[in-house]
Amino acid sequence: RRSPLKVRRSGRTDGGTSHAPTLAQKTTLNTGSMGARPRVLFLSGWSDGPLALLATDLARAGHAVEWLSPHPLPPGGGAWLLHPFAPLLLLVAAAALVKRAVVHTESPALALRSLASVAACAAAARLALGWSVRSSVRRGAERTADRVGAGDISLVVGYAWGGGMAHRYLSDRRRPPRCPTLLLAPTVLGMASLGAAVPVLDVGAGDVSVIFPIEDVLCPHPATKKLYAGAREAHGVADGHALSRPCTAELIFSVASRLASEGTPAGDRGAPSASE
């Protein structure tokens, strides 16, 4: 018997033909009884990326799938701060204000105050974006830990922003227990550039596997490979951020289905001992 799931928007971001489930199909991804059956918990990014297709494949293989909801994300309006021309626009605005002050008042002091006001506004916007990122990552990690603590999650799969939240969740030893986790194109380093501190990932205490693209500026290859050097397994694939190539999808399903089959729900293992 099929049980309903909470509907989330899905689709590919690479502009190709989508094999992801429709909204109607996504409500019936789970198969079989949903009682105490272990589940795979999905943490998505700004889009579902490869998770939509993976959810369908895992459900067909007999695994129950659940999407973390509500899912914390920072406001999209702050994305303009990442635009390469944003500093130039600020300089143009500052120059216009200074020119207006000088021409109309002939006051150097007013011109300096205008320039200082523009700089202060830019700094405040940057600090606000950093606070938003840190807050979203923290809330996502806390909600992930709470859901895993229920005891019926055998595997956590995080993509992009969701991978960053999973990274934070794994790094917090104050909130046991933890369970095997698969990170897909985790944008941890990108989050760090926006003001979110990157915690040290203790891969010795958790079962961490990573699949990252080597053609993605959001997940830089050498730095990401170094960050997860101690993971259980790390696969660098010739793909973009969407991880949309067929060979990548096959690898993701192979790793995820194996980890889900091997994984033991965190509640069955209990909290780690003091010696861990």
XYZ file of N, CA and C in Angstrom:
828
model
N 0.834 -1.196 0.000
C 0.000 0.000 0.000
C 0.868 1.244 0.000
N 0.538 2.218 -0.801
C 1.322 3.441 -0.906
C 0.824 4.459 0.112
N 1.769 5.147 0.772
C 1.404 6.146 1.762
C 1.825 7.507 1.273
N 1.076 8.544 1.581
C 1.394 9.879 1.043
C 2.603 10.499 1.700
N 3.315 11.296 0.954
C 4.426 12.100 1.458
C 4.055 13.559 1.332
N 4.700 14.405 2.101
C 4.489 15.845 1.965
C 5.051 16.294 0.619
N 4.260 17.055 -0.126
C 4.635 17.453 -1.477
C 5.683 18.539 -1.420
N 6.723 18.400 -2.226
C 7.737 19.426 -2.385
C 7.975 19.615 -3.872
N 8.429 20.802 -4.246
C 8.704 21.091 -5.651
C 9.940 20.339 -6.082
N 9.911 19.783 -7.283
C 11.050 19.032 -7.782
C 11.333 19.438 -9.210
N 12.490 18.970 -9.704
C 12.840 19.252 -11.084
C 14.326 19.427 -11.233
N 14.811 19.309 -12.457
C 16.223 19.466 -12.727
C 16.552 20.914 -13.006
N 17.807 21.259 -12.762
C 18.228 22.635 -12.955
C 19.152 22.794 -14.143
N 19.349 21.738 -14.909
C 20.305 21.825 -16.004
C 19.630 22.085 -17.345
N 18.310 22.257 -17.329
C 17.599 22.572 -18.556
C 17.322 21.374 -19.444
N 17.716 20.165 -19.042
C 17.496 18.991 -19.870
C 16.128 18.391 -19.612
N 15.885 17.241 -20.218
C 14.616 16.550 -20.031
C 14.562 15.972 -18.642
N 13.526 16.286 -17.906
C 13.444 15.862 -16.508
C 12.840 14.472 -16.409
N 13.486 13.626 -15.594
C 12.947 12.308 -15.272
C 12.449 12.286 -13.842
N 12.361 13.466 -13.219
C 11.913 13.553 -11.838
C 10.411 13.308 -11.770
N 9.916 12.863 -10.616
C 8.480 12.618 -10.490
C 7.710 13.925 -10.491
N 6.474 13.855 -10.971
C 5.605 15.017 -10.919
C 5.140 15.218 -9.483
N 4.450 16.336 -9.217
C 3.955 16.590 -7.868
C 2.999 15.497 -7.420
N 2.157 15.024 -8.360
C 1.221 13.960 -7.990
C 1.952 12.661 -7.690
N 2.977 12.359 -8.496
C 3.735 11.126 -8.273
C 4.534 11.198 -6.983
N 4.981 12.389 -6.625
C 5.853 12.517 -5.462
C 5.109 12.304 -4.156
N 3.802 12.386 -4.198
C 3.030 12.146 -2.992
C 2.909 10.666 -2.678
N 3.333 9.801 -3.624
C 3.202 8.363 -3.413
C 4.524 7.656 -3.652
N 5.609 8.256 -3.160
C 6.918 7.646 -3.372
C 7.147 6.454 -2.459
N 6.584 6.471 -1.257
C 6.826 5.403 -0.308
C 6.009 4.170 -0.679
N 6.612 3.023 -0.436
C 5.905 1.767 -0.695
C 5.915 0.932 0.567
N 4.889 0.133 0.754
C 4.855 -0.738 1.900
C 4.390 -0.017 3.148
N 4.434 -0.736 4.262
C 4.000 -0.195 5.541
C 4.957 0.864 6.029
N 4.395 1.950 6.635
C 5.217 3.048 7.110
C 5.303 3.059 8.630
N 5.037 1.950 9.300
C 5.062 1.914 10.746
C 6.421 2.231 11.311
N 7.138 1.199 11.786
C 8.456 1.376 12.359
C 9.551 1.138 11.328
N 9.171 1.170 10.079
C 10.117 0.878 9.011
C 11.173 1.978 8.893
N 12.477 1.624 8.817
C 13.517 2.653 8.658
C 13.311 3.453 7.385
N 13.639 4.737 7.466
C 13.443 5.630 6.333
C 14.745 6.312 5.940
N 14.749 6.838 4.715
C 15.849 7.659 4.219
C 15.380 9.105 4.274
N 16.112 9.953 4.979
C 15.730 11.355 5.151
C 16.466 12.216 4.129
N 15.721 12.997 3.344
C 16.287 13.860 2.311
C 16.322 15.309 2.787
N 17.467 15.954 2.576
C 17.644 17.379 2.826
C 18.017 18.023 1.492
N 17.120 18.804 0.931
C 17.350 19.357 -0.396
C 18.049 20.702 -0.320
N 18.419 21.221 -1.512
C 19.014 22.540 -1.609
C 17.985 23.532 -2.111
N 18.447 24.563 -2.859
C 17.512 25.509 -3.448
C 16.585 24.792 -4.423
N 17.059 23.686 -4.995
C 16.219 22.801 -5.801
C 16.493 21.382 -5.329
N 15.688 20.451 -5.792
C 15.871 19.060 -5.381
C 17.062 18.399 -6.069
N 17.464 18.936 -7.242
C 18.608 18.360 -7.943
C 18.426 16.879 -8.198
N 19.419 16.047 -7.837
C 19.324 14.610 -8.095
C 18.432 13.870 -7.099
N 17.939 14.553 -6.065
C 17.164 13.866 -5.032
C 15.813 13.385 -5.537
N 15.202 14.127 -6.472
C 13.884 13.728 -6.961
C 13.937 12.363 -7.651
N 14.909 12.196 -8.545
C 15.064 10.914 -9.228
C 15.500 9.825 -8.253
N 16.391 10.188 -7.316
C 16.859 9.208 -6.335
C 15.713 8.722 -5.456
N 14.808 9.626 -5.081
C 13.674 9.234 -4.251
C 12.808 8.197 -4.957
N 12.574 8.414 -6.252
C 11.775 7.458 -7.025
C 12.477 6.099 -7.109
N 13.793 6.115 -7.383
C 14.542 4.863 -7.513
C 14.596 4.105 -6.187
N 14.795 4.834 -5.074
C 14.847 4.170 -3.765
C 13.490 3.582 -3.394
N 12.422 4.317 -3.716
C 11.082 3.801 -3.414
C 10.800 2.528 -4.210
N 11.221 2.518 -5.469
C 11.033 1.316 -6.293
C 11.850 0.140 -5.760
N 12.973 0.450 -5.106
C 13.811 -0.608 -4.535
C 13.334 -1.034 -3.153
N 12.250 -0.409 -2.662
C 11.674 -0.841 -1.392
C 12.061 -0.011 -0.190
N 12.715 1.136 -0.399
C 13.103 1.992 0.714
C 12.072 3.102 0.904
N 11.744 3.391 2.153
C 10.836 4.495 2.450
C 11.619 5.801 2.454
N 11.041 6.839 1.882
C 11.715 8.126 1.723
C 10.914 9.216 2.417
N 11.632 10.120 3.081
C 10.983 11.249 3.754
C 11.787 12.523 3.479
N 11.091 13.635 3.236
C 11.740 14.923 3.003
C 11.646 15.772 4.254
N 12.761 16.334 4.677
C 12.749 17.206 5.843
C 11.876 18.424 5.561
N 10.902 18.668 6.423
C 10.009 19.806 6.234
C 9.492 20.243 7.605
N 9.487 21.568 7.893
C 9.921 22.661 7.008
C 11.430 22.683 6.839
N 11.855 23.219 5.716
C 13.264 23.175 5.331
C 13.842 24.593 5.350
N 14.726 24.914 6.303
C 15.231 26.284 6.422
C 16.129 26.681 5.248
N 15.839 27.824 4.661
C 16.677 28.411 3.623
C 16.753 29.914 3.872
N 17.894 30.539 3.567
C 17.976 31.991 3.715
C 17.159 32.679 2.639
N 16.797 33.943 2.835
C 15.987 34.637 1.822
C 16.720 34.769 0.502
N 16.030 34.445 -0.590
C 16.641 34.509 -1.914
C 16.981 35.915 -2.339
N 16.364 36.923 -1.676
C 16.643 38.290 -2.052
C 18.080 38.708 -1.821
N 18.803 37.951 -0.992
C 20.194 38.301 -0.728
C 21.153 37.801 -1.781
N 20.619 37.064 -2.782
C 21.508 36.499 -3.798
C 22.192 37.580 -4.633
N 21.582 38.765 -4.708
C 22.192 39.815 -5.536
C 23.555 40.218 -4.993
N 23.796 39.975 -3.691
C 25.084 40.337 -3.111
C 26.209 39.482 -3.671
N 25.859 38.343 -4.267
C 26.872 37.462 -4.833
C 27.209 37.840 -6.273
N 26.452 38.765 -6.851
C 26.669 39.130 -8.243
C 28.016 39.842 -8.385
N 28.819 39.473 -9.398
C 30.148 40.079 -9.527
C 30.119 41.588 -9.764
N 28.984 42.113 -10.277
C 28.895 43.546 -10.536
C 28.307 44.330 -9.362
N 27.977 43.620 -8.264
C 27.403 44.316 -7.117
C 28.335 45.396 -6.563
N 29.638 45.121 -6.368
C 30.532 46.194 -5.883
C 30.592 47.382 -6.832
N 30.568 47.105 -8.146
C 30.604 48.199 -9.114
C 29.347 49.066 -9.001
N 28.200 48.436 -8.828
C 26.961 49.194 -8.675
C 26.997 50.065 -7.426
N 27.565 49.538 -6.359
C 27.684 50.314 -5.131
C 28.607 51.512 -5.330
N 29.690 51.309 -6.072
C 30.613 52.410 -6.330
C 29.944 53.493 -7.174
N 29.156 53.067 -8.168
C 28.442 54.037 -8.999
C 27.450 54.837 -8.159
N 26.723 54.131 -7.281
C 25.773 54.820 -6.422
C 26.476 55.799 -5.490
N 27.606 55.375 -4.947
C 28.360 56.256 -4.055
C 28.869 57.482 -4.801
N 29.375 57.284 -6.016
C 29.880 58.408 -6.805
C 28.762 59.394 -7.129
N 27.562 58.868 -7.428
C 26.433 59.748 -7.736
C 26.043 60.591 -6.531
N 26.035 59.966 -5.348
C 25.685 60.705 -4.144
C 26.725 61.779 -3.823
N 27.992 61.422 -3.959
C 29.057 62.377 -3.672
C 28.997 63.551 -4.651
N 28.777 63.247 -5.930
C 28.696 64.309 -6.931
C 27.535 65.249 -6.634
N 26.392 64.658 -6.260
C 25.226 65.488 -5.957
C 25.500 66.385 -4.754
N 26.154 65.830 -3.744
C 26.447 66.616 -2.557
C 27.404 67.756 -2.861
N 28.408 67.488 -3.676
C 29.403 68.510 -3.996
C 28.807 69.599 -4.884
N 28.024 69.181 -5.895
C 27.483 70.149 -6.852
C 26.445 71.058 -6.196
N 25.576 70.462 -5.365
C 24.465 71.230 -4.825
C 24.810 71.960 -3.528
N 25.768 71.480 -2.785
C 26.071 72.106 -1.503
C 27.501 72.613 -1.417
N 28.361 72.090 -2.305
C 29.775 72.436 -2.263
C 30.351 72.183 -0.867
N 29.892 71.108 -0.261
C 30.341 70.773 1.090
C 31.074 69.440 1.084
N 32.395 69.437 1.263
C 33.145 68.177 1.331
C 32.676 67.287 2.475
N 32.278 67.888 3.584
C 31.840 67.089 4.734
C 30.576 66.306 4.400
N 29.642 66.951 3.696
C 28.420 66.246 3.298
C 28.718 65.134 2.304
N 29.662 65.376 1.428
C 30.054 64.341 0.475
C 30.635 63.131 1.186
N 31.459 63.372 2.198
C 32.050 62.269 2.954
C 30.985 61.513 3.735
N 30.018 62.263 4.286
C 28.947 61.591 5.021
C 28.098 60.729 4.085
N 27.886 61.212 2.870
C 27.135 60.423 1.898
C 27.875 59.137 1.554
N 29.181 59.253 1.351
C 29.992 58.073 1.037
C 30.002 57.096 2.201
N 30.108 57.636 3.419
C 30.101 56.771 4.609
C 28.759 56.060 4.752
N 27.673 56.731 4.392
C 26.351 56.113 4.495
C 26.214 54.939 3.526
N 26.723 55.116 2.305
C 26.672 54.032 1.325
C 27.488 52.833 1.813
N 28.686 53.103 2.340
C 29.542 52.023 2.839
C 28.891 51.312 4.015
N 28.243 52.077 4.897
C 27.583 51.464 6.050
C 26.423 50.578 5.615
N 25.657 51.041 4.628
C 24.541 50.231 4.124
C 25.039 48.925 3.500
N 26.132 49.006 2.745
C 26.693 47.805 2.127
C 27.187 46.829 3.189
N 27.859 47.346 4.224
C 28.359 46.483 5.295
C 27.209 45.841 6.064
N 26.146 46.617 6.309
C 24.995 46.076 7.029
C 24.317 44.966 6.234
N 24.204 45.164 4.914
C 23.596 44.131 4.075
C 24.431 42.854 4.097
N 25.742 43.004 4.050
C 26.629 41.827 4.073
C 26.528 41.102 5.406
N 26.482 41.831 6.514
C 26.349 41.213 7.831
C 25.001 40.519 7.975
N 23.959 41.141 7.420
C 22.630 40.531 7.494
C 22.594 39.214 6.723
N 23.237 39.179 5.562
C 23.279 37.947 4.783
C 24.026 36.858 5.543
N 25.163 37.212 6.163
C 25.911 36.239 6.946
C 25.103 35.696 8.113
N 24.372 36.588 8.796
C 23.537 36.135 9.910
C 22.446 35.191 9.412
N 21.851 35.515 8.268
C 20.795 34.679 7.714
C 21.309 33.286 7.373
N 22.499 33.214 6.788
C 23.090 31.920 6.437
C 23.367 31.104 7.702
N 24.005 31.712 8.677
C 24.324 30.985 9.917
C 23.063 30.491 10.614
N 22.051 31.345 10.656
C 20.808 30.970 11.325
C 20.112 29.820 10.602
N 20.077 29.869 9.274
C 19.412 28.817 8.495
C 20.127 27.483 8.647
N 21.462 27.509 8.595
C 22.228 26.274 8.737
C 22.024 25.684 10.132
N 22.035 26.531 11.145
C 21.858 26.045 12.516
C 20.480 25.418 12.715
N 19.437 26.101 12.225
C 18.088 25.550 12.379
C 17.937 24.247 11.601
N 18.518 24.188 10.405
C 18.442 22.953 9.627
C 19.131 21.795 10.315
N 20.298 22.053 10.911
C 21.026 21.004 11.630
C 20.239 20.536 12.850
N 19.607 21.476 13.551
C 18.829 21.106 14.734
C 17.613 20.262 14.356
N 16.932 20.632 13.281
C 15.765 19.863 12.861
C 16.158 18.479 12.353
N 17.310 18.407 11.688
C 17.800 17.104 11.239
C 18.110 16.212 12.431
N 18.793 16.780 13.435
C 19.131 16.006 14.631
C 17.877 15.534 15.360
N 16.874 16.406 15.445
C 15.629 16.019 16.110
C 14.940 14.883 15.369
N 14.942 14.965 14.028
C 14.268 13.917 13.247
C 15.028 12.603 13.331
N 16.354 12.651 13.260
C 17.146 11.425 13.371
C 16.984 10.828 14.766
N 16.860 11.680 15.771
C 16.705 11.200 17.138
C 15.431 10.422 17.375
N 14.457 10.525 16.460
C 13.218 9.756 16.612
C 13.463 8.260 16.500
N 14.582 7.874 15.846
C 14.990 6.481 15.862
C 14.620 5.638 14.673
N 13.996 6.224 13.629
C 13.598 5.410 12.489
C 14.270 5.842 11.189
N 15.350 6.631 11.277
C 16.086 7.074 10.101
C 17.359 6.242 9.965
N 17.501 5.554 8.834
C 18.678 4.707 8.614
C 19.734 5.403 7.770
N 19.358 6.476 7.050
C 20.306 7.192 6.196
C 19.815 8.613 5.980
N 20.750 9.572 6.053
C 20.467 10.968 5.726
C 21.179 11.294 4.412
N 20.456 11.879 3.464
C 21.037 12.285 2.189
C 20.827 13.789 2.039
N 21.923 14.551 1.948
C 21.834 15.995 1.812
C 22.456 16.461 0.512
N 21.714 17.294 -0.225
C 22.201 17.818 -1.500
C 22.410 19.319 -1.398
N 23.584 19.803 -1.850
C 23.886 21.228 -1.948
C 23.724 21.887 -0.582
N 22.758 22.808 -0.468
C 22.529 23.467 0.823
C 22.172 22.441 1.893
N 21.376 21.449 1.525
C 21.048 20.381 2.459
C 22.275 19.600 2.887
N 23.254 19.457 1.986
C 24.507 18.810 2.356
C 25.268 19.616 3.386
N 25.199 20.953 3.276
C 25.830 21.803 4.278
C 25.160 21.669 5.635
N 23.824 21.572 5.642
C 23.112 21.366 6.907
C 23.477 20.021 7.518
N 23.575 18.989 6.670
C 23.954 17.670 7.175
C 25.372 17.687 7.732
N 26.271 18.436 7.083
C 27.641 18.581 7.574
C 27.628 19.187 8.974
N 26.832 20.236 9.148
C 26.728 20.874 10.463
C 26.135 19.925 11.496
N 25.123 19.182 11.099
C 24.493 18.209 12.002
C 25.502 17.153 12.460
N 26.314 16.652 11.525
C 27.299 15.630 11.866
C 28.408 16.177 12.763
N 28.672 17.474 12.658
C 29.782 18.059 13.396
C 29.419 18.399 14.836
N 28.152 18.348 15.182
C 27.714 18.726 16.527
C 27.631 17.483 17.403
N 28.653 17.279 18.204
C 28.702 16.094 19.068
C 27.782 16.231 20.279
N 27.186 17.409 20.471
C 26.316 17.599 21.631
C 24.920 17.046 21.377
N 24.621 16.669 20.135
C 23.278 16.218 19.797
C 23.301 14.802 19.211
N 23.730 13.803 20.008
C 23.663 12.437 19.509
C 22.209 11.976 19.521
N 21.888 10.843 18.858
C 22.791 10.005 18.073
C 22.873 10.479 16.633
N 23.774 9.861 15.889
C 23.928 10.163 14.470
C 23.774 8.891 13.650
N 23.581 9.042 12.361
C 23.394 7.883 11.505
C 24.176 8.101 10.212
N 24.382 7.042 9.405
C 25.107 7.186 8.144
C 24.537 8.307 7.290
N 25.427 9.050 6.644
C 25.028 10.233 5.887
C 25.742 10.261 4.546
N 24.977 10.596 3.500
C 25.530 10.757 2.157
C 25.386 12.221 1.766
N 26.511 12.880 1.472
C 26.516 14.279 1.068
C 26.707 14.360 -0.441
N 25.810 15.073 -1.116
C 25.879 15.247 -2.564
C 26.149 16.714 -2.877
N 27.300 16.988 -3.494
C 27.694 18.362 -3.839
C 27.458 19.316 -2.686
N 27.985 19.014 -1.491
C 27.728 19.886 -0.339
C 28.396 21.249 -0.522
N 27.621 22.305 -0.361
C 28.147 23.663 -0.577
C 28.664 24.257 0.734
N 29.392 23.466 1.485
C 29.900 23.893 2.787
C 30.859 25.069 2.642
N 31.760 24.984 1.682
C 32.745 26.051 1.503
C 32.084 27.326 0.997
N 31.049 27.182 0.172
C 30.308 28.346 -0.269
C 29.584 29.016 0.885
N 29.022 28.224 1.789
C 28.385 28.776 2.975
C 29.396 29.537 3.823
N 30.599 28.983 3.927
C 31.642 29.634 4.720
C 31.984 31.001 4.149
N 31.988 31.124 2.811
C 32.303 32.408 2.184
C 31.226 33.450 2.446
N 30.018 32.998 2.829
C 28.922 33.919 3.124
C 28.817 34.242 4.608
N 29.738 33.717 5.393
C 29.741 34.062 6.810
C 29.396 32.932 7.744
N 29.136 31.730 7.233
C 28.831 30.594 8.094
C 30.121 29.828 8.382
N 30.469 29.729 9.636
C 31.686 29.018 10.009
C 31.570 27.545 9.637
N 32.645 26.969 9.123
C 32.661 25.551 8.755
C 33.180 24.748 9.942
N 32.325 24.000 10.631
C 32.797 23.219 11.767
C 33.654 22.053 11.311
N 34.535 21.616 12.182
C 35.387 20.467 11.872
C 34.518 19.218 11.839
N 34.548 18.503 10.739
C 33.726 17.306 10.585
C 34.453 16.110 11.164
N 33.905 15.550 12.223
C 34.507 14.394 12.881
C 34.033 13.140 12.167
N 34.701 12.793 11.077
C 34.254 11.643 10.290
C 34.540 10.324 10.992
N 35.374 10.342 12.023
C 35.652 9.107 12.739
C 34.472 8.623 13.553
N 33.571 9.555 13.935
C 32.442 9.190 14.778
C 31.157 9.011 13.983
N 31.195 9.256 12.709
C 30.004 9.118 11.874
C 30.357 8.468 10.556
N 29.381 7.842 9.949
C 29.588 7.168 8.672
C 29.274 8.153 7.558
N 30.285 8.819 7.018
C 30.075 9.884 6.038
C 30.586 9.444 4.675
N 29.734 9.570 3.661
C 30.113 9.329 2.273
C 29.800 10.597 1.482
N 30.639 10.890 0.480
C 30.502 12.136 -0.263
C 30.608 11.858 -1.755
N 29.735 12.480 -2.536
C 29.838 12.506 -3.993
C 29.824 13.971 -4.402
N 30.918 14.420 -4.999
C 31.023 15.843 -5.333
C 31.448 16.012 -6.784
N 30.931 17.039 -7.460
C 31.301 17.303 -8.857
C 32.627 18.041 -8.927
N 33.383 17.768 -9.960
C 34.667 18.460 -10.132
C 34.547 19.621 -11.104
N 33.330 19.883 -11.596
C 33.093 20.990 -12.525
C 32.108 21.981 -11.917
N 32.247 22.247 -10.618
C 31.270 23.060 -9.903
C 31.985 24.117 -9.072
N 31.706 25.393 -9.349
C 32.332 26.473 -8.588
C 31.738 26.573 -7.187
N 30.522 26.057 -6.984
C 29.906 26.086 -5.660
C 30.463 25.018 -4.741
N 31.136 24.046 -5.330
C 31.710 22.942 -4.555
C 33.110 22.680 -5.117
N 34.064 23.602 -4.881
C 35.386 23.522 -5.519
C 36.074 22.193 -5.244
N 36.569 21.593 -6.320
C 37.059 20.227 -6.263
C 38.217 20.005 -5.301
N 39.367 20.692 -5.430
C 40.494 20.359 -4.544
C 40.167 20.587 -3.075
N 39.516 21.708 -2.773
C 39.217 22.033 -1.380
C 38.191 21.063 -0.793
N 37.178 20.691 -1.584
C 36.169 19.760 -1.097
C 36.768 18.378 -0.863
N 37.623 17.947 -1.769
C 38.278 16.647 -1.605
C 39.117 16.623 -0.335
N 39.793 17.711 -0.057
C 40.621 17.796 1.150
C 39.751 17.824 2.402
N 38.620 18.526 2.340
C 37.731 18.643 3.489
C 37.206 17.283 3.931
N 36.953 16.393 2.962
C 36.385 15.081 3.286
C 37.395 13.956 3.063
N 38.658 14.253 3.307
C 39.706 13.253 3.088
C 39.534 12.035 4.000
N 38.934 12.222 5.161
C 38.766 11.112 6.096
C 37.420 10.437 6.034
N 36.622 10.748 5.023
C 35.289 10.151 4.916
C 35.376 8.667 4.584
N 34.294 7.960 4.818
C 34.248 6.536 4.501
C 34.518 6.309 3.027
N 33.903 7.121 2.184
C 34.162 7.080 0.746
C 33.866 8.448 0.162
N 34.681 8.854 -0.803
C 34.511 10.142 -1.473
C 34.702 9.936 -2.966
N 33.712 10.337 -3.749
C 33.744 10.150 -5.197
C 33.697 11.511 -5.878
N 34.711 11.839 -6.665
C 34.684 13.017 -7.505
C 34.200 12.634 -8.887
N 33.147 13.287 -9.376
C 32.557 12.925 -10.662
C 32.659 14.093 -11.633
N 32.808 13.761 -12.919
C 32.872 14.786 -13.966
C 31.463 15.249 -14.285
N 30.975 16.177 -13.492
C 29.599 16.637 -13.624
C 29.498 18.045 -13.064
N 28.340 18.683 -13.282
C 28.082 19.998 -12.738
C 27.341 19.908 -11.423
N 26.930 21.074 -10.914
C 26.321 21.124 -9.593
C 25.031 20.314 -9.509
N 24.277 20.227 -10.614
C 23.004 19.503 -10.598
C 23.175 17.991 -10.517
N 24.399 17.489 -10.768
C 24.655 16.037 -10.743
C 23.625 15.298 -11.592
N 23.481 15.741 -12.827
C 22.392 15.263 -13.672
C 22.792 14.234 -14.723
N 24.064 13.935 -14.865
C 24.460 12.974 -15.894
C 24.047 11.557 -15.493
N 23.680 10.736 -16.458
C 23.196 9.380 -16.151
C 24.183 8.554 -15.330
N 25.472 8.650 -15.642
C 26.448 7.857 -14.896
C 26.524 8.321 -13.449
N 26.341 9.634 -13.218
C 26.334 10.148 -11.847
C 25.105 9.660 -11.099
N 23.954 9.671 -11.772
C 22.721 9.195 -11.141
C 22.841 7.726 -10.744
N 23.485 6.926 -11.585
C 23.674 5.509 -11.264
C 24.580 5.341 -10.046
N 25.649 6.145 -9.975
C 26.545 6.072 -8.824
C 25.828 6.485 -7.546
N 25.052 7.573 -7.618
C 24.328 8.050 -6.435
C 23.366 6.980 -5.932
N 22.613 6.368 -6.841
C 21.659 5.340 -6.427
C 22.381 4.136 -5.845
N 23.504 3.744 -6.457
C 24.246 2.587 -5.965
C 24.732 2.807 -4.537
N 25.315 3.985 -4.292
C 25.834 4.277 -2.950
C 24.695 4.427 -1.952
N 23.651 5.172 -2.336
C 22.552 5.425 -1.404
C 21.812 4.143 -1.042
N 21.528 3.294 -2.021
C 20.794 2.056 -1.728
C 21.631 1.132 -0.850
N 22.933 1.103 -1.094
C 23.796 0.262 -0.246
C 23.838 0.774 1.185
N 24.007 2.079 1.345
C 24.062 2.652 2.693
C 22.730 2.497 3.412
N 21.617 2.669 2.677
C 20.304 2.519 3.299
C 20.067 1.088 3.756
N 20.566 0.124 2.978
C 20.396 -1.281 3.348
C 21.283 -1.662 4.522
N 22.495 -1.084 4.570
C 23.429 -1.399 5.643
C 23.134 -0.623 6.914
N 22.518 0.562 6.757
C 22.353 1.473 7.883
C 21.419 0.937 8.946
N 21.731 1.304 10.196
C 20.895 0.976 11.340
C 20.328 2.267 11.891
N 19.016 2.362 12.111
C 18.457 3.592 12.658
C 19.186 4.036 13.912
N 19.375 5.350 14.036
C 20.160 5.888 15.144
C 19.596 5.471 16.491
N 18.278 5.346 16.588
C 17.683 4.970 17.857
C 18.049 3.563 18.291
N 18.425 2.699 17.332
C 18.801 1.324 17.674
C 20.238 1.225 18.170
N 21.046 2.280 17.899
C 22.437 2.246 18.322
C 22.656 2.986 19.630
N 21.781 3.950 19.914
C 21.945 4.733 21.137
C 23.000 5.779 20.992
N 23.218 6.540 22.034
C 24.204 7.631 22.027
C 25.597 7.057 22.089
N 26.586 7.753 21.506
C 27.957 7.293 21.566
C 28.505 7.362 22.957
N 29.378 6.427 23.272
C 29.973 6.402 24.603
C 31.005 7.485 24.745
N 31.457 7.730 25.978
C 32.421 8.795 26.233
C 33.763 8.504 25.595
N 34.035 7.232 25.303
C 35.337 6.867 24.725
C 35.390 7.076 23.228
N 34.207 7.339 22.609
C 34.186 7.487 21.144
C 34.791 8.827 20.736
